Tab-separated table of C-alpha atoms in Angstrom:
chain	number	residue	atom	x	y	z
A	11	MET	CA	0.149	0.131	-0.234
A	12	ARG	CA	2.504	2.467	0.883
A	13	ILE	CA	4.941	1.551	-2.744
A	14	PHE	CA	1.396	2.113	-4.613
A	15	THR	CA	1.149	5.743	-2.565
A	16	ILE	CA	4.275	6.343	-3.823
A	17	ALA	CA	3.794	6.265	-7.343
A	18	ILE	CA	0.734	7.689	-7.454
A	19	PHE	CA	2.459	10.530	-5.556
A	20	THR	CA	4.973	10.675	-8.233
A	21	TRP	CA	3.260	10.368	-10.759
A	22	SER	CA	1.032	13.816	-9.505
A	23	ILE	CA	5.091	15.543	-9.233
A	24	TRP	CA	4.922	13.973	-13.184
A	25	LEU	CA	2.158	15.057	-14.499
A	26	ALA	CA	2.719	18.761	-12.489
A	27	GLN	CA	5.268	19.298	-14.309
A	28	SER	CA	5.410	18.213	-17.457
A	29	SER	CA	2.042	20.234	-17.735
A	30	ALA	CA	3.752	23.036	-16.697
A	31	THR	CA	6.977	23.153	-18.839
A	32	PRO	CA	6.469	23.004	-22.510
A	33	GLU	CA	7.861	20.188	-24.436
A	34	ARG	CA	11.301	21.347	-25.720
A	35	TYR	CA	12.134	21.103	-29.580
A	36	ALA	CA	15.316	21.901	-31.672
A	37	SER	CA	15.950	24.885	-32.625
A	38	GLY	CA	16.357	26.639	-35.720
A	39	ILE	CA	20.027	26.198	-37.326
A	40	PRO	CA	20.199	22.762	-35.412
A	41	SER	CA	17.030	21.788	-37.398
A	42	LEU	CA	19.094	23.418	-41.221
A	43	ASP	CA	22.666	21.830	-40.735
A	44	ALA	CA	19.952	18.421	-40.263
A	45	PHE	CA	18.058	19.183	-43.660
A	46	LEU	CA	21.491	20.336	-45.145
A	47	GLY	CA	23.091	17.554	-44.254
A	48	SER	CA	20.802	15.039	-45.916
A	49	ASN	CA	21.742	15.422	-48.947
A	50	LEU	CA	17.150	15.109	-50.076
A	51	THR	CA	17.984	18.228	-52.418
A	52	GLU	CA	17.246	18.372	-55.800
A	53	SER	CA	20.289	19.632	-57.479
A	54	GLY	CA	19.962	23.527	-57.737
A	55	ARG	CA	18.102	24.164	-55.357
A	56	GLN	CA	18.542	26.217	-52.974
A	57	VAL	CA	16.864	27.133	-49.198
A	58	LEU	CA	15.032	30.402	-49.464
A	59	GLY	CA	13.973	30.020	-45.365
A	60	MET	CA	11.989	27.732	-43.426
A	61	THR	CA	9.042	28.789	-41.104
A	62	GLY	CA	8.203	27.378	-37.882
A	63	PHE	CA	4.743	27.488	-36.171
A	64	TYR	CA	3.027	27.839	-32.653
A	65	GLY	CA	6.821	27.654	-30.513
A	66	GLN	CA	6.487	28.054	-26.626
A	67	SER	CA	9.645	28.193	-26.545
A	68	GLN	CA	10.716	26.223	-30.357
A	69	PRO	CA	8.378	24.944	-33.048
A	70	GLN	CA	7.970	20.962	-32.753
A	71	GLN	CA	8.681	21.651	-36.667
A	72	TRP	CA	10.256	23.375	-39.392
A	73	LEU	CA	8.641	23.821	-42.531
A	74	ILE	CA	11.936	24.610	-44.789
A	75	LEU	CA	11.532	26.050	-48.630
A	76	THR	CA	13.344	25.609	-51.748
A	77	GLY	CA	14.071	26.948	-54.971
A	78	SER	CA	15.872	26.078	-58.000
A	79	LYS	CA	16.058	29.278	-60.633
A	80	ASP	CA	15.258	26.735	-63.511
A	81	GLN	CA	12.073	26.675	-62.149
A	82	PRO	CA	10.601	30.154	-61.554
A	83	GLY	CA	7.142	29.951	-59.054
A	84	ILE	CA	8.305	26.883	-58.075
A	85	PHE	CA	9.067	25.691	-54.427
A	86	GLN	CA	9.757	22.616	-52.161
A	87	GLU	CA	8.611	22.023	-48.553
A	88	PHE	CA	9.954	20.578	-46.453
A	89	VAL	CA	8.653	18.824	-43.494
A	90	ILE	CA	11.773	18.612	-40.144
A	91	SER	CA	11.245	17.264	-36.784
A	92	ASP	CA	13.390	16.005	-34.369
A	93	MET	CA	15.989	16.409	-36.992
A	94	LYS	CA	14.530	14.335	-39.412
A	95	ILE	CA	12.745	14.769	-42.738
A	96	LYS	CA	8.685	14.274	-42.104
A	97	GLY	CA	8.140	15.078	-45.769
A	98	SER	CA	7.284	17.181	-48.529
A	99	ARG	CA	5.983	19.040	-50.942
A	100	ARG	CA	5.719	20.720	-54.656
A	101	ILE	CA	3.760	24.725	-54.153
A	102	ARG	CA	3.324	27.159	-56.602
A	103	GLN	CA	3.309	31.047	-55.517
A	104	LEU	CA	0.349	31.479	-55.614
A	105	PRO	CA	-0.791	35.495	-56.549
A	106	MET	CA	0.038	38.354	-55.221
A	107	GLN	CA	2.426	35.910	-52.315
A	108	ASP	CA	5.518	36.799	-51.046
A	109	LEU	CA	7.654	33.904	-50.614
A	110	PRO	CA	11.163	34.893	-50.142
A	111	THR	CA	13.783	34.516	-52.869
A	112	ILE	CA	17.084	35.159	-51.945
A	113	PRO	CA	18.524	32.062	-50.538
A	114	VAL	CA	19.780	31.939	-47.467
A	115	ALA	CA	23.605	31.035	-46.747
A	116	ARG	CA	23.938	28.800	-43.630
A	117	ASP	CA	27.179	30.988	-43.216
A	118	ARG	CA	25.853	33.981	-41.976
A	119	LEU	CA	23.154	32.445	-39.414
A	120	LYS	CA	25.406	32.697	-36.192
A	121	TYR	CA	22.603	32.927	-34.487
A	122	ASP	CA	19.738	30.718	-33.671
A	123	SER	CA	15.769	30.999	-33.138
A	124	THR	CA	16.518	29.980	-29.185
A	125	VAL	CA	18.262	34.617	-28.890
A	126	ALA	CA	15.718	35.682	-31.364
A	127	PHE	CA	13.228	34.217	-28.702
A	128	GLU	CA	14.782	35.454	-25.654
A	129	ILE	CA	15.517	38.811	-27.290
A	130	ALA	CA	11.222	39.259	-27.980
A	131	GLU	CA	10.820	37.363	-24.423
A	132	GLU	CA	12.737	40.572	-22.825
A	133	LEU	CA	10.357	43.176	-25.465
A	134	ALA	CA	7.230	41.392	-24.189
A	135	LEU	CA	8.531	41.484	-20.615
A	136	LYS	CA	9.479	45.585	-20.601
A	137	ALA	CA	5.255	45.696	-22.589
A	138	ARG	CA	3.843	43.730	-19.808
A	139	VAL	CA	2.984	41.409	-22.971
A	140	GLY	CA	1.346	38.063	-21.625
A	141	TYR	CA	1.856	36.216	-25.330
A	142	ASP	CA	-0.142	32.303	-25.976
A	143	SER	CA	1.916	30.780	-28.724
A	144	VAL	CA	4.908	32.584	-31.556
A	145	HIS	CA	6.319	32.067	-35.525
A	146	TYR	CA	8.924	31.956	-36.257
A	147	GLN	CA	10.102	32.674	-40.373
A	148	LEU	CA	14.198	32.885	-40.933
A	149	ARG	CA	14.502	34.909	-44.653
A	150	CYS	CA	16.905	37.955	-46.392
A	151	ARG	CA	16.125	40.280	-46.605
A	152	ASP	CA	16.860	43.154	-49.825
A	153	GLN	CA	19.216	45.125	-48.243
A	154	ASN	CA	23.055	42.878	-47.825
A	155	GLU	CA	20.663	39.454	-47.912
A	156	GLU	CA	21.074	39.529	-44.096
A	157	PRO	CA	19.617	36.784	-43.045
A	158	VAL	CA	16.601	37.515	-40.370
A	159	TRP	CA	14.659	36.067	-38.044
A	160	MET	CA	10.967	37.217	-37.642
A	161	VAL	CA	8.968	36.382	-33.989
A	162	ASN	CA	5.642	36.410	-34.190
A	163	MET	CA	4.148	36.698	-30.657
A	164	LEU	CA	-0.008	35.922	-31.148
A	165	ASP	CA	-2.671	34.817	-28.239
A	166	PRO	CA	-4.689	32.477	-27.429
A	167	ALA	CA	-7.352	33.105	-30.216
A	168	GLY	CA	-4.005	33.449	-32.508
A	169	ARG	CA	-3.578	36.917	-33.020
A	170	SER	CA	-0.897	38.837	-33.463
A	171	LEU	CA	-0.311	41.016	-30.765
A	172	GLY	CA	3.590	41.474	-31.950
A	173	ILE	CA	6.024	40.827	-34.298
A	174	HIS	CA	10.535	41.320	-34.456
A	175	TYR	CA	12.695	41.225	-36.176
A	176	ILE	CA	15.770	40.430	-34.818
A	177	SER	CA	19.134	39.884	-37.797
A	178	ALA	CA	20.481	36.096	-38.184
A	179	GLU	CA	24.580	37.249	-38.643
A	180	THR	CA	25.208	39.878	-36.349
A	181	GLY	CA	21.898	39.058	-33.319
A	182	LEU	CA	20.458	42.323	-33.889
A	183	LEU	CA	17.077	43.929	-32.669
A	184	LEU	CA	16.452	45.402	-36.545
A	185	ARG	CA	12.282	46.169	-36.025
A	186	SER	CA	10.081	45.745	-33.405
A	187	VAL	CA	6.323	46.356	-33.670
A	188	TRP	CA	3.909	46.237	-31.109
A	189	HIS	CA	-0.333	45.775	-31.962
A	190	LYS	CA	-1.580	48.406	-29.329
A	191	THR	CA	-5.708	48.590	-29.474
A	192	LYS	CA	-6.990	47.098	-32.929
A	193	ARG	CA	-6.862	44.492	-33.443
A	194	MET	CA	-5.533	43.361	-37.506
A	195	SER	CA	-5.404	40.267	-39.150
A	196	LEU	CA	-2.340	39.414	-40.318
A	197	SER	CA	-2.237	40.043	-43.896
A	198	GLU	CA	-3.416	43.509	-42.644
A	199	SER	CA	-0.178	44.699	-40.291
A	200	LYS	CA	1.609	47.896	-40.844
A	201	GLY	CA	4.495	49.201	-39.052
A	202	PRO	CA	5.052	52.401	-37.029
A	203	ASP	CA	5.500	53.352	-40.942
A	204	GLY	CA	2.613	52.597	-42.489
A	205	ASN	CA	3.603	50.292	-44.259
A	206	PRO	CA	2.843	46.583	-44.409
A	207	VAL	CA	5.136	44.533	-42.360
A	208	SER	CA	5.919	41.452	-43.967
A	209	LEU	CA	4.768	38.202	-42.414
A	210	LEU	CA	5.372	34.207	-42.724
A	211	TYR	CA	5.054	33.103	-46.565
A	212	GLY	CA	2.303	30.897	-45.933
A	213	GLY	CA	-0.130	32.855	-45.556
A	214	ASN	CA	-2.239	30.761	-43.656
A	215	VAL	CA	-0.571	31.222	-40.543
A	216	ARG	CA	-1.599	26.881	-39.293
A	217	GLU	CA	0.969	23.881	-38.558
A	218	ILE	CA	1.841	21.858	-41.962
A	219	THR	CA	2.083	18.452	-41.768
A	220	VAL	CA	3.836	16.433	-44.690
A	221	SER	CA	2.327	12.141	-45.386
A	222	GLY	CA	2.440	10.768	-48.910
A	223	LYS	CA	-0.908	14.175	-49.019
A	224	ALA	CA	0.067	17.569	-47.180
A	225	GLY	CA	-2.296	18.232	-44.193
A	226	ARG	CA	-3.529	21.687	-42.530
A	227	ARG	CA	-4.393	21.645	-38.184
A	228	LYS	CA	-4.590	24.617	-35.977
A	229	ARG	CA	-2.491	23.432	-32.387
A	230	ASN	CA	-5.179	24.323	-29.727
A	231	LEU	CA	-3.419	25.999	-27.432
A	232	THR	CA	-4.632	27.565	-24.453
A	233	ARG	CA	-1.721	28.284	-22.074
A	234	VAL	CA	-0.807	32.000	-21.529
A	235	ILE	CA	2.977	32.333	-21.375
A	236	ALA	CA	3.972	35.448	-19.203
A	237	PRO	CA	7.134	37.217	-20.229
A	238	LYS	CA	9.504	35.768	-17.526
A	239	THR	CA	10.372	38.312	-14.586
A	240	PRO	CA	14.069	39.779	-14.419
């Protein structure tokens, strides 16, 4: 009886810890390196960007977008989870869809998505903003072809609370935008200069699982993350 009671107590502690602590997943650069080391990409195709949805703090899977100059408008997207390729799909660029076109140079990636998250969380702490999860995107800006992390912080309803741009090359904060009163959709978000904010290239922001056929599912998240106190 005493052994059974101890087992129940231990199980209760484990449940409490597992529910309070988000699962830990691989960050962006190691996932990209695992993809580059797989040699599964076709000859002439280059990495143009990567995204990760609903991170707490890192997403469960990364989507890596590749393209080729020989096939403009046709892209291939790979799903990476647990440092392994889980599947892929072909994508045709839709009218008005903002897909990256500048290849990501691996030797210019100095700062991982973990650093981008820490910077974004510090901004949330200063702004006293609680959030549910974050979307990541890595793509190169037109100026100097610099690789940039975009961290989009979401509330439990999936609305954008703020978007932060951190250089993956220097680790510097390039731009930070908090949405105040009006909750705008991702496609309507604008920066303080009035110009549209370039968001995730997937358009409809959902986690994508590829297994033969591309499916879509929205993760149900209810726990709001309060920024860490200093």
